[in-house]
Amino acid sequence: MDFRITDTLTGSGGSLRIEVSDMKYPVLLERSEEGLAVSVPGLPGCWSQGATEAEALANITSAIREYLEVVKDSARAAADPRSR
């Protein structure tokens, strides 16, 4: 299964621009004791779970968004000379 997540980050002064637009992230669904575990092979450490397939997919969509926010925040901090 693939999901599309659209997001954009532009740094101050035009020095940083990260675009995640129309990206597809394949996810792996596996049965677990709690229901279904779901992970994103392209985003190490990005995983979630749900009692049903629909819940697991909704949860991984949120996890992907949060993962990408952390990546953006890290990139923003690396591009800011005041953070060094």
mmCIF file of C-alpha atoms in Angstrom, residues 2 8-9 14 16 24 31-33 40-42 44 50 52 61 68-69 78 82 84:
data_model
loop_
_atom_site.group_PDB
_atom_site.id
_atom_site.type_symbol
_atom_site.label_atom_id
_atom_site.label_comp_id
_atom_site.label_asym_id
_atom_site.label_seq_id
_atom_site.Cartn_x
_atom_site.Cartn_y
_atom_site.Cartn_z
ATOM 1 C CA ASP A 2 1.158 3.510 -0.737
ATOM 2 C CA THR A 8 6.955 21.872 2.075
ATOM 3 C CA LEU A 9 9.626 23.665 4.111
ATOM 4 C CA GLY A 14 16.288 30.837 0.765
ATOM 5 C CA LEU A 16 17.085 25.699 2.812
ATOM 6 C CA LYS A 24 4.599 7.672 -1.900
ATOM 7 C CA ARG A 31 -0.599 -9.220 12.220
ATOM 8 C CA SER A 32 0.319 -8.776 15.867
ATOM 9 C CA GLU A 33 -1.167 -9.693 19.233
ATOM 10 C CA VAL A 40 7.449 2.294 6.623
ATOM 11 C CA PRO A 41 10.635 0.691 5.256
ATOM 12 C CA GLY A 42 11.763 3.988 3.690
ATOM 13 C CA PRO A 44 13.635 3.921 9.621
ATOM 14 C CA GLY A 50 -4.075 -0.500 15.124
ATOM 15 C CA THR A 52 -8.070 -2.896 12.429
ATOM 16 C CA THR A 61 -0.365 8.329 8.215
ATOM 17 C CA LEU A 68 8.682 14.270 8.508
ATOM 18 C CA GLU A 69 8.174 17.132 10.999
ATOM 19 C CA ALA A 78 21.259 22.479 10.854
ATOM 20 C CA ARG A 82 22.824 30.387 15.444
ATOM 21 C CA ARG A 84 25.972 25.947 16.163
#
